[in-house]
Short mmCIF file of C-alpha atoms in Angstrom, two decimals:
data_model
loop_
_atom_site.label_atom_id
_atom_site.label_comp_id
_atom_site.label_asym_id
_atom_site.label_seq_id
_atom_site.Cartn_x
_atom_site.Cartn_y
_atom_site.Cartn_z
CA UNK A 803 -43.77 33.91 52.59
CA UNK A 804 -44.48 36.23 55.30
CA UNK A 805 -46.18 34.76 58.45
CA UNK A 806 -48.15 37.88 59.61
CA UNK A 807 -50.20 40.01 57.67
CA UNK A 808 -51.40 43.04 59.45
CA UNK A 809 -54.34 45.04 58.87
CA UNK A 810 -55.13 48.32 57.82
CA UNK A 811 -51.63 48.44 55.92
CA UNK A 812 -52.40 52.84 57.14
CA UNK A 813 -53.91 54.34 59.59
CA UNK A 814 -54.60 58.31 60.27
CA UNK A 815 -55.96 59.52 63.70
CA UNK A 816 -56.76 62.77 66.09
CA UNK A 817 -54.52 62.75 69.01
CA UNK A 818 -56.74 61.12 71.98
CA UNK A 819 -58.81 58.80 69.89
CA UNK A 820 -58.00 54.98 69.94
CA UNK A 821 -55.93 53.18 67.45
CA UNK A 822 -56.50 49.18 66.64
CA UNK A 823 -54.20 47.30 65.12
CA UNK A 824 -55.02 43.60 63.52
CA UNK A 825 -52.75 40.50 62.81
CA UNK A 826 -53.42 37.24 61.50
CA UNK A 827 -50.92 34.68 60.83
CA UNK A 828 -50.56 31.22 59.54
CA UNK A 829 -49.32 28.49 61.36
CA UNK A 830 -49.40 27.73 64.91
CA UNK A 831 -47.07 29.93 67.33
CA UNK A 832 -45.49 29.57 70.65
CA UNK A 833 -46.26 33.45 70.62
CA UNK A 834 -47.12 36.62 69.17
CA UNK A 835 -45.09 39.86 69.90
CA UNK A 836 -45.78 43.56 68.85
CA UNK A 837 -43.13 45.72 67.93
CA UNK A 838 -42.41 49.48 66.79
CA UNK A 839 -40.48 50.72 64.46
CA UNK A 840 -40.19 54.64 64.43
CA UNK A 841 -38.57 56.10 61.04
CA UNK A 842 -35.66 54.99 60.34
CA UNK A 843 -34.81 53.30 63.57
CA UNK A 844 -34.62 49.60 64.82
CA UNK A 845 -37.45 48.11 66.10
CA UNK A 846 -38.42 48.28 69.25
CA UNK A 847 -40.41 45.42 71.45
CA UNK A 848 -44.15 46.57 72.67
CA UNK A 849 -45.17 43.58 74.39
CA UNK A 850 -45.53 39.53 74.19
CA UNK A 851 -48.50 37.34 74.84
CA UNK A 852 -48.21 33.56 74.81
CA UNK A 853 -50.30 30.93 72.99
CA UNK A 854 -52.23 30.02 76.27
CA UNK A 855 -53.17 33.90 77.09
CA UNK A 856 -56.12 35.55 75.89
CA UNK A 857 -55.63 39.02 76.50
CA UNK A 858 -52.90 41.27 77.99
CA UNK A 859 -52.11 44.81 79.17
CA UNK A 860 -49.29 47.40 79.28
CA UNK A 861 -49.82 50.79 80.01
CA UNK A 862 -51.96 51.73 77.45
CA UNK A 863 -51.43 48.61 75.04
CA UNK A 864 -53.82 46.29 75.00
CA UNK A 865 -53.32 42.69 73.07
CA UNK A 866 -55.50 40.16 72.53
CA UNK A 867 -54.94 36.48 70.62
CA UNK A 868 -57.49 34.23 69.13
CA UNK A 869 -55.63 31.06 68.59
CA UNK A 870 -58.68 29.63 67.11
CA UNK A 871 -58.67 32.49 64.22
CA UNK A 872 -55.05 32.74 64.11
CA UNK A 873 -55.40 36.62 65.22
CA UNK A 874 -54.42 39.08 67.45
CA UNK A 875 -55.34 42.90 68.06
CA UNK A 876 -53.06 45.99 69.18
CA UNK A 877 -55.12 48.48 70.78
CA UNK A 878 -53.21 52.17 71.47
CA UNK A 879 -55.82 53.46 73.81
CA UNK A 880 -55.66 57.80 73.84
CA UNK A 881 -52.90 57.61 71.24
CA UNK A 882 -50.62 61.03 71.26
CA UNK A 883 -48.87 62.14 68.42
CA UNK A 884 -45.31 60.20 69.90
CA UNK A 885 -46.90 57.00 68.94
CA UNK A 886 -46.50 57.79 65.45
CA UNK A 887 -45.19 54.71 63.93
CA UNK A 888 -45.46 52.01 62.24
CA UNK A 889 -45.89 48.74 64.01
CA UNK A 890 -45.07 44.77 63.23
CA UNK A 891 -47.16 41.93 64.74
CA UNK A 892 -44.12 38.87 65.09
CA UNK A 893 -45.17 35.15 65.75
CA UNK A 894 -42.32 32.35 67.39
CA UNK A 895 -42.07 29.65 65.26
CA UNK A 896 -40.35 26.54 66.48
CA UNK A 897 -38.56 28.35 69.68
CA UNK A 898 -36.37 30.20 67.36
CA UNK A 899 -37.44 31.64 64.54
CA UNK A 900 -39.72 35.50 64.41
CA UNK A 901 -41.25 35.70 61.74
CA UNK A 902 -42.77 38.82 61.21
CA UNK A 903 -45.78 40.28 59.46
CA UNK A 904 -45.90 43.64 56.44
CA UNK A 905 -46.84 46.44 59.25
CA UNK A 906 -49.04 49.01 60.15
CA UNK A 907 -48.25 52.56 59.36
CA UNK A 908 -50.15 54.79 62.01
CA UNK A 909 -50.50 58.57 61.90
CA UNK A 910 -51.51 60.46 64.72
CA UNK A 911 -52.31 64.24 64.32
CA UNK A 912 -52.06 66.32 67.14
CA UNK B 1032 -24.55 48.86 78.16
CA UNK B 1033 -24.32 49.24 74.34
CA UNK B 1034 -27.08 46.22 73.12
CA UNK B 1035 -26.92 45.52 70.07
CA UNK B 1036 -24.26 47.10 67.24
CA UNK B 1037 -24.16 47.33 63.91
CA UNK B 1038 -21.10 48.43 61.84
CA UNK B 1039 -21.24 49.73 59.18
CA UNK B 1040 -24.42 51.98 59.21
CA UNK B 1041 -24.25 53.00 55.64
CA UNK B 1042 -22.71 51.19 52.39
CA UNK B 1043 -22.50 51.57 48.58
CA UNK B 1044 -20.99 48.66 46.09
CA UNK B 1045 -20.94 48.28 43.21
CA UNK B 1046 -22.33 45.10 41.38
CA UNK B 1047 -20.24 42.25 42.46
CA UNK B 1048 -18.33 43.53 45.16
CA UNK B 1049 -17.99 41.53 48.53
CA UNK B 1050 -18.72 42.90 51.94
CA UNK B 1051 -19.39 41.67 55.66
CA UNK B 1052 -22.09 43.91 57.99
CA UNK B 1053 -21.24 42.90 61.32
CA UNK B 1054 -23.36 42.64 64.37
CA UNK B 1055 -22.18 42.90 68.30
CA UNK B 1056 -24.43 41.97 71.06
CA UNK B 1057 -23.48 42.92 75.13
CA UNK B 1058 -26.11 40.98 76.60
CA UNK B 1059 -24.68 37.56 76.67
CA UNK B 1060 -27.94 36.27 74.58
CA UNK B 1061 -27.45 33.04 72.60
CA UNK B 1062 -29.57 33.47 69.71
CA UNK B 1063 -28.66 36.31 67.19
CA UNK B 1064 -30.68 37.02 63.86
CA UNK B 1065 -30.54 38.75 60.55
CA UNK B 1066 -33.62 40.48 58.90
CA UNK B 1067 -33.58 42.66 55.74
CA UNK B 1068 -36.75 45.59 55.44
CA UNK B 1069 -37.47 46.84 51.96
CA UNK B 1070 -40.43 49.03 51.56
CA UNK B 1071 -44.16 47.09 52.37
CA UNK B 1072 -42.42 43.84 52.80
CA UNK B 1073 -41.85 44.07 56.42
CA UNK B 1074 -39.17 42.15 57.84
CA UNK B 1075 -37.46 39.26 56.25
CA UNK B 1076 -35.64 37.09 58.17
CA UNK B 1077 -31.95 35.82 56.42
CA UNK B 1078 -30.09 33.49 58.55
CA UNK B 1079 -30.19 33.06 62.07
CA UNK B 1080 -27.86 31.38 64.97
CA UNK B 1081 -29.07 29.76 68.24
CA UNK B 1082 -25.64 29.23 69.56
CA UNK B 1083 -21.94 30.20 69.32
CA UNK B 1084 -20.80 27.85 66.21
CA UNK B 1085 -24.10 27.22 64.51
CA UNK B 1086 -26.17 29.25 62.11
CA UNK B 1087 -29.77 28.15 60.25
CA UNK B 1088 -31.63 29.64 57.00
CA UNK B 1089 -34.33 31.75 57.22
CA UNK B 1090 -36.72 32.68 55.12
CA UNK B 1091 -34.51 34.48 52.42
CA UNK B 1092 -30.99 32.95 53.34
CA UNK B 1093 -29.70 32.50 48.74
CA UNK B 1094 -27.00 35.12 48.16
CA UNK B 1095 -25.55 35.78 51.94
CA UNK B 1096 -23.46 33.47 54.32
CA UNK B 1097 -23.34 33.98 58.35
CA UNK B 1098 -20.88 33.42 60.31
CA UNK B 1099 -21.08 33.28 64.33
CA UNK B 1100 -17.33 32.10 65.71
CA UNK B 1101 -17.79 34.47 68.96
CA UNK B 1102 -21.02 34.30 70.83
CA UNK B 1103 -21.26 38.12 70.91
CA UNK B 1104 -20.58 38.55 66.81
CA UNK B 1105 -22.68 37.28 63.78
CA UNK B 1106 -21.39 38.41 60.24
CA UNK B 1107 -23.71 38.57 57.66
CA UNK B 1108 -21.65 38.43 54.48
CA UNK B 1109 -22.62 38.90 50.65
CA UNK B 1110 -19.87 37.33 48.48
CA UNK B 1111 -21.14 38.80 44.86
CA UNK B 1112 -23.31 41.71 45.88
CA UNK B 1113 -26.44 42.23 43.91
CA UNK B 1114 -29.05 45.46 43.03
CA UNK B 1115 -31.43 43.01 44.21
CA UNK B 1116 -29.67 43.43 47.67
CA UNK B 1117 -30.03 46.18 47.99
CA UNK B 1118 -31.64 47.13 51.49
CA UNK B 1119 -31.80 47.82 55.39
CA UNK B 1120 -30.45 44.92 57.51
CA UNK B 1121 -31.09 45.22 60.80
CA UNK B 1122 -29.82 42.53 63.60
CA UNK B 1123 -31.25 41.26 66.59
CA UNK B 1124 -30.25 39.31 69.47
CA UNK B 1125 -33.12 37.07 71.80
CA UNK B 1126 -33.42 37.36 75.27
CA UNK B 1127 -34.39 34.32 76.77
CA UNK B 1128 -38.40 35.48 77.30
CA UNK B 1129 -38.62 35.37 73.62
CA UNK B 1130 -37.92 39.00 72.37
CA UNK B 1131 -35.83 40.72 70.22
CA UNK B 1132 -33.58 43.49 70.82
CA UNK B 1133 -32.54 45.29 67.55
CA UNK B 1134 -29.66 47.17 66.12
CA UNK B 1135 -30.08 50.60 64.30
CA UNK B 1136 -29.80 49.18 60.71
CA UNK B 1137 -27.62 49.00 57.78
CA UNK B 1138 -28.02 51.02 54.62
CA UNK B 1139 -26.54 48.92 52.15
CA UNK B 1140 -26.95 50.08 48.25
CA UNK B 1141 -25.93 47.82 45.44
CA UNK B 1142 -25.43 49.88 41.73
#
């Protein structure tokens, strides 16, 4: 069975509003990765946070992991129409395996 | 540098045909993975390899063998190809920080 489950499965906004993103997952994890998948294309890594880390930032990415509720939170802050997507939370397993999550399908209209 | 290949990018079989996807990596990473996507399942992972000459299940590993005799190839290979196989593989290789770099995917269709 799948390890992540992401949550809303959709999600439609305006160009400059926020988007938030939510993972949970099973089992404990070394750590938790976001990635992006435009259509039809490979996926593409967002950014890592590790078991020990709270919170993290990349441009305008924003992570956060609760170990203690086996969650974690992509926030897209002033989201343009480019970061239409959909995106995969991924958890590390063992030091090898990625196991990733069912995706979130995000719309952003201009 | 090319990262990560896939060959072919499309495929139709029929119904127990064979047929090996292959995957090419440039970065010199030692673990190499294959996932299959079908529509609001995500990613799946198949088989996996941490090393040149070693290869591990995944979550979904019954009907495909791996193969990884070069450090730069794994082979994903389905001997008796089902409709049930039908899907995208995509492969990825691990730097050593912990992420994935993927290939473009491979349309594979199984009448």
């Amino acid at each position: 069975s799948q390890q992540g489950e992401e949550d809303p499965q959709a999600l439609s906004i305006q160009e400059g509003e926020n988007a938030t993103m939510n993972c949970s997952y099973k089992t404990s994890i070394n750590n938790l990765q976001w990635y992006r998948q435009n259509s039809g294309r490979g996926l593409v890594h967002l950014i890592l946070i590790r078991s020990n880390e709270r919170e993290k930032h990349s441009g305008r990415l924003r992570v956060t992991l609760d170990t203690s509720k086996k969650s974690s939170s992509l926030l897209i802050t002033a989201s343009r129409a480019a970061d239409t997507a959909s995106y995969f939370c991924a958890t590390l397993r063992n030091t090898d395996k990625l196991i990733f999550g069912t995706g979130t399908r995000l719309q952003v209209f201009p | 540098n090319a990262g990560v290949t896939q060959t072919p990018k499309f495929r139709v079989l029929k119904t127990g045909q064979s047929m090996t996807l292959l995957c090419a990596q440039d970065m010199n990473h030692e673990y190499m993975y294959w996932y299959r996507q079908d529509p609001g399942m995500g990613l799946r992972l198949i088989h996996y390899s941490v090393g040149e000459g070693t290869t591990a299940k995944g979550e979904v590993p019954d009907g495909y063998n791996v193969s990884r005799l070069k450090k730069q190839n794994f082979l994903l290979g389905l001997e008796s190809a089902a409709p049930s196989q039908t899907s995208v593989y995509f492969c990825a290789s691990m730097r050593y920080t912990g992420e994935l770099f993927f290939g473009e995917g491979s349309r594979l269709t199984v009448l």
